[in-house]
Every structure is written in C-alpha cells, then in structure tokens.
Short mmCIF file of C-alpha atoms in Angstrom, two decimals:
data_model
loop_
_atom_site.label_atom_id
_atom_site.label_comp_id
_atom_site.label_asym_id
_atom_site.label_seq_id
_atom_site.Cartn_x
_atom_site.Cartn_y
_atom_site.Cartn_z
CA UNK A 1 50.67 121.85 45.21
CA UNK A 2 49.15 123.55 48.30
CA UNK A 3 46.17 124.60 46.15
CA UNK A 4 45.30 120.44 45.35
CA UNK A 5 46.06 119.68 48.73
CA UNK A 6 43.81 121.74 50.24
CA UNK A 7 41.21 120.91 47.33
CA UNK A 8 41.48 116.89 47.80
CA UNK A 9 40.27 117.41 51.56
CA UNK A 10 37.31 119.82 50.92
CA UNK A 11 36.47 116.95 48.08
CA UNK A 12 36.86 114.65 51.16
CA UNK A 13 35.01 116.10 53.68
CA UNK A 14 32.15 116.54 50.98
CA UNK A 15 32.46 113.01 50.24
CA UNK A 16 31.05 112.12 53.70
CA UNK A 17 28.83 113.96 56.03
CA UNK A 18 29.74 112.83 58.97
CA UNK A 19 33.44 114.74 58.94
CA UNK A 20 31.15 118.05 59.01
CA UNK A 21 32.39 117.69 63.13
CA UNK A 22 35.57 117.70 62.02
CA UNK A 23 37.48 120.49 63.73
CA UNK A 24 38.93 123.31 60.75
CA UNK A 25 42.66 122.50 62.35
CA UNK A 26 42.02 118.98 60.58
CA UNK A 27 41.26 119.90 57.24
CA UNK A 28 44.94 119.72 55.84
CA UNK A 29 45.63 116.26 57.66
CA UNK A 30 42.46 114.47 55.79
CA UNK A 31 44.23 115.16 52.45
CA UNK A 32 46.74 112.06 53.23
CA UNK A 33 45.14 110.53 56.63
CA UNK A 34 41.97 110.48 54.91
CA UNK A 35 38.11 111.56 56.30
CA UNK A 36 37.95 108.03 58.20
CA UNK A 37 41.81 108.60 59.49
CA UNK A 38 42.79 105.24 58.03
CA UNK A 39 45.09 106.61 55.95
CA UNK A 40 46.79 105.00 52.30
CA UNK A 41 49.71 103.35 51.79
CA UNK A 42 53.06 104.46 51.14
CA UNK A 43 51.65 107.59 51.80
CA UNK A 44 50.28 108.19 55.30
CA UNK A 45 49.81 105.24 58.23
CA UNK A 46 46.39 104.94 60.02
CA UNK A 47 45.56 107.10 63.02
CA UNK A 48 41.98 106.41 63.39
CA UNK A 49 41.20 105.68 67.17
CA UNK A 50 45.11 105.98 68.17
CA UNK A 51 44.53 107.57 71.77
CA UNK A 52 44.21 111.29 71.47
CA UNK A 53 47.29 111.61 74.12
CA UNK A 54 49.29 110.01 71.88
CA UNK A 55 48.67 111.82 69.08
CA UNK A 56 49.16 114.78 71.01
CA UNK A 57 52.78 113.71 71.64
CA UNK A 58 53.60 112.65 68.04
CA UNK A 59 52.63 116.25 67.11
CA UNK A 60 54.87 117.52 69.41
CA UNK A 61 57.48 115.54 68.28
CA UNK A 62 57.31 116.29 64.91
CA UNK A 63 57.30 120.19 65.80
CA UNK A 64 60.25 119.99 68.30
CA UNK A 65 62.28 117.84 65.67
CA UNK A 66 62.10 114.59 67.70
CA UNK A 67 60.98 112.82 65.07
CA UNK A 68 62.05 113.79 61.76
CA UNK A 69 59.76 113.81 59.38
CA UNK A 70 60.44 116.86 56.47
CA UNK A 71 56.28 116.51 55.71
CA UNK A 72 55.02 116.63 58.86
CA UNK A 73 56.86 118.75 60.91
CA UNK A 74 55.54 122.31 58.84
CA UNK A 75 52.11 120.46 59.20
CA UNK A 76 52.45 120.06 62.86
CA UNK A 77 54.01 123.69 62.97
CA UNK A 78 50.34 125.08 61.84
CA UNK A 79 48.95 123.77 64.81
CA UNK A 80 48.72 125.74 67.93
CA UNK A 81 48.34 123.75 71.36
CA UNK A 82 44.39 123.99 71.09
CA UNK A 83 44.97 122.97 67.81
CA UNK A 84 47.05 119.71 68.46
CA UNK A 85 44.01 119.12 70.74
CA UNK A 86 41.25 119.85 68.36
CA UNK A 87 42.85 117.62 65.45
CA UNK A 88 44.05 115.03 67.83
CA UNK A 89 41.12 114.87 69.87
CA UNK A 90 39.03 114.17 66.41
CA UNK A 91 41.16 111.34 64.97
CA UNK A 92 40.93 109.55 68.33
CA UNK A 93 37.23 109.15 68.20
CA UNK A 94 37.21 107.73 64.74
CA UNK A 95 36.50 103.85 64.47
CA UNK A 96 39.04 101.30 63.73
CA UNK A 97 38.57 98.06 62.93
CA UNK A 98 40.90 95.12 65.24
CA UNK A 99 41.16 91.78 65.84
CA UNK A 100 37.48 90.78 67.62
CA UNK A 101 39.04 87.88 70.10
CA UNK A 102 42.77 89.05 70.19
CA UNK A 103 44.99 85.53 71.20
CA UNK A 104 47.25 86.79 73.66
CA UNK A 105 50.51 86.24 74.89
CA UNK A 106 51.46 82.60 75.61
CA UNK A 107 48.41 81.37 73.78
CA UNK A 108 50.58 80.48 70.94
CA UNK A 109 53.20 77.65 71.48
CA UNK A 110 56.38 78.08 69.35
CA UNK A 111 56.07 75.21 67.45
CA UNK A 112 52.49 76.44 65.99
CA UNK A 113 54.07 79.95 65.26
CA UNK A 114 55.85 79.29 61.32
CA UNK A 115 56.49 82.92 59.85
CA UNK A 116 59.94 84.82 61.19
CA UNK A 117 57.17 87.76 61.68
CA UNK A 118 54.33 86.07 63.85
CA UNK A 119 57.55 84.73 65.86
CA UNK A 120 59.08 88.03 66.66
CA UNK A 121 55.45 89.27 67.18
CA UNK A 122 54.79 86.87 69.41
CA UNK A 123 58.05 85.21 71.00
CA UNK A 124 60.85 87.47 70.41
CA UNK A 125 64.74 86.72 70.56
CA UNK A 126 65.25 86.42 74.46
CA UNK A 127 69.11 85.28 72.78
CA UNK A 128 69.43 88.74 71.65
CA UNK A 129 67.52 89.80 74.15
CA UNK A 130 64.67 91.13 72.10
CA UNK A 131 60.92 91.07 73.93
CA UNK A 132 57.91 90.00 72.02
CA UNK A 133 56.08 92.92 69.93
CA UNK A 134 52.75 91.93 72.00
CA UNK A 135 54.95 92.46 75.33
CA UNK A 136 54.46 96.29 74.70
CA UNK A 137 51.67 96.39 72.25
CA UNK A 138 48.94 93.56 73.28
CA UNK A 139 47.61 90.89 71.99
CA UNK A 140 47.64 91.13 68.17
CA UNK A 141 48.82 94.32 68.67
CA UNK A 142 45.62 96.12 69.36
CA UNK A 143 47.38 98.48 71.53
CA UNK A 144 47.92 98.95 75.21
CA UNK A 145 46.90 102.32 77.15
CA UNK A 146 48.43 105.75 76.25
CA UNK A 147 52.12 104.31 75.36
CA UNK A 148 52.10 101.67 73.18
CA UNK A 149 49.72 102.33 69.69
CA UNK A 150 47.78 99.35 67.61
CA UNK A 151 49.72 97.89 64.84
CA UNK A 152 46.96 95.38 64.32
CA UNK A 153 46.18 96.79 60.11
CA UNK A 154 48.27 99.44 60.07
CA UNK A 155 50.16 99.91 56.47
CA UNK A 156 53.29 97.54 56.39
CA UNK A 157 55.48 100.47 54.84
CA UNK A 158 55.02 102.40 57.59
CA UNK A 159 55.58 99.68 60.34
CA UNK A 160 58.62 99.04 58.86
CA UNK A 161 59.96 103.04 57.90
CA UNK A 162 59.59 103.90 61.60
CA UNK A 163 61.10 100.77 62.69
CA UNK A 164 64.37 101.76 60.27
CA UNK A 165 62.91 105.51 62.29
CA UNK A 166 63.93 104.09 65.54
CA UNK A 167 66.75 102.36 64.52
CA UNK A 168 68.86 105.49 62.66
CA UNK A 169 67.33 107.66 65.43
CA UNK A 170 65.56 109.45 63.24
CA UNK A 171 62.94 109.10 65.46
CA UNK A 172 63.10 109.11 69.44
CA UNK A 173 61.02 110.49 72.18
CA UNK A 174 59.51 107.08 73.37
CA UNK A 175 60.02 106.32 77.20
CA UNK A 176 63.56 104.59 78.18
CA UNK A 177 64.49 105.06 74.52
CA UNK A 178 62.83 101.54 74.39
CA UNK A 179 61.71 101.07 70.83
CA UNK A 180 65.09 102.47 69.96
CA UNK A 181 66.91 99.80 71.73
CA UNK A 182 64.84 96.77 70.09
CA UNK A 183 64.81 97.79 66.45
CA UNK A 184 68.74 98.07 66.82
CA UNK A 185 68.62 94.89 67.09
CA UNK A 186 66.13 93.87 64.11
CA UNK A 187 68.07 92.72 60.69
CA UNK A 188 66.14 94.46 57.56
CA UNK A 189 64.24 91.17 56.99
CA UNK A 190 63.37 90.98 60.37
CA UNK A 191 61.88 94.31 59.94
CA UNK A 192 59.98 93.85 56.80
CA UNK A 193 58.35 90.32 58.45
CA UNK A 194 57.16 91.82 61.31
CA UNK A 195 55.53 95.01 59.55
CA UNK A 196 53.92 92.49 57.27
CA UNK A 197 52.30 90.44 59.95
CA UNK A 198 51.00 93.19 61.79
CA UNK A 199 49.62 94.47 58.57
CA UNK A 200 47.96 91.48 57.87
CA UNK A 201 46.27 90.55 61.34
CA UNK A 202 42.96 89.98 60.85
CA UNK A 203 40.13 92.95 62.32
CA UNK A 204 37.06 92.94 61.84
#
C-alpha cells in the first residue's frame, strides 16, 4: 500500500511541472490532496490556498491527537516542525478558485433565501441560538483571516464529517470551543444542507 502511495504522487508531480517547487515533506500529502491541493472527494477535502498558519495548526492537531483522524495523524507524525512549515507553507500558495463578488451578510433578505442550507449559511437559528455560517467564515464562505477557513467548493462529505467531527468531539482545538458549540446544535439534515450549499457556491 505504501509502495502505490508513494508511486501515485511521483506520477503526480510528473504530471505537472510546476509542483517541481514542491518541498520533498509534501510528496506523501499529493497522493490524496492532489498536485493542485484541491483534493477528491470522499477521500481528502481541499487545502489549496487555506492560510499556511492554519494549516500549521491542523497538523499539529492531528499529531497531538486533537483531532482524530487514524490517516492523518502518522502522516502528520512524519513531519518535523520545519516540515509542517515546508508542506504547509506550499499548499497555502496554491490557487483556489471562490466566489468573484461574494454577497455578504445582510445582502440576502430571508424571504429570498429558500434552501434549509443557504438559510443556516446565511441567517442562522438566533431561536437556538445558532449564528450564521458567514458570521465566522465571510461572505460565501471565502474565509476570514487566520481562524476561520473557505468552505466556498470545498467537498460536501467533508463539510459535513467534520461538522459530525465537532459535534462527537472528535475534533476540537478551535478557539472558545466555538465550532463545537454550534454543530451541537445542527440536526443531521441540517448538517448535510449546509455542507451541500457550501459545496455548491459558485467560484470562479
């Protein structure tokens, strides 16, 4: 298994010249993240142009158990601190495509806003007290700073495992245990809807 692993990302990095920059820490990751970063689905999520800092952390996580993950955590094991910095580093300066004139919060009036998803994207459940995904995320989800990644085309599956993550505590580590606290309060469909809109924005 090891042996076609590390065989599918020499293939890759073959496959297009412009990974030759890619640092040697980053070989392994390519074999599921793909050479571009963007990833496949039900495999690996996009991490193309995710802010190198945050990458950093994930990495961290995965090694220190924070977020379980039985894959990644002897991946992120390999890497040594100049090596979470290398491969992190890398990914972040890969292109990713997002929304071109994000609509931002409060541009869209409840009564235009018809799928449960776009509505808990956009509106929340102040009765439940549940913020807005753009709240945290941005408009369309294209991200905001360090913190808060894009969901804006990331894979659905994996919007909605670390959302189940979060809400078994398989996964922790954000700040104020935040995402923790609102996908508690998702139902399963809720989850699924709002991993599918976000999957579905349209980048360009």
């Amino acid at each position: 298994m090891k042996k076609l692993v590390f065989l599918a990302s020499a293939l890759a990095i073959h496959a297009l010249p412009a990974v030759a920059e890619m640092p040697p820490q980053a070989a392994a990751c390519v074999s599921c993240h793909q050479p571009t970063g963007l990833g496949m689905a039900n495999l690996a999520p996009s991490i193309a142009g995710m802010p190198a800092s945050y990458l950093a952390a994930q990495l961290e996580h995965f090694k220190s158990g924070t977020r379980n993950n039985a894959i990644m955590k002897p991946m992120a094991m390999m890497l040594d601190d100049a090596g979470i910095k290398a491969t992190s580093e890398w990914f972040a300066s890969l292109p990713v495509a997002l929304p071109a004139n994000p609509a931002f919060r409060g541009e869209k009036q409840p009564q235009d806003l018809t799928e449960l998803g776009e509505k808990l994207a956009y509106l929340g459940d102040w009765e439940r007290d549940l913020p807005s995904c753009v709240a945290c995320h941005g408009p369309e989800g294209v991200g905001v700073g360090e913190t808060f990644p894009h969901l804006a085309g990331q894979h659905a599956d994996y919007i909605e495992s670390q959302l189940k993550a979060w809400q078994d505590g398989a996964r922790s580590g954000d700040s104020n245990g935040l995402m923790g606290h609102v996908a508690k309060k998702l139902t399963a469909e809720e989850m699924t809807a709002v991993a599918n809109y976000f999957a579905n924005v349209e980048t360009k």
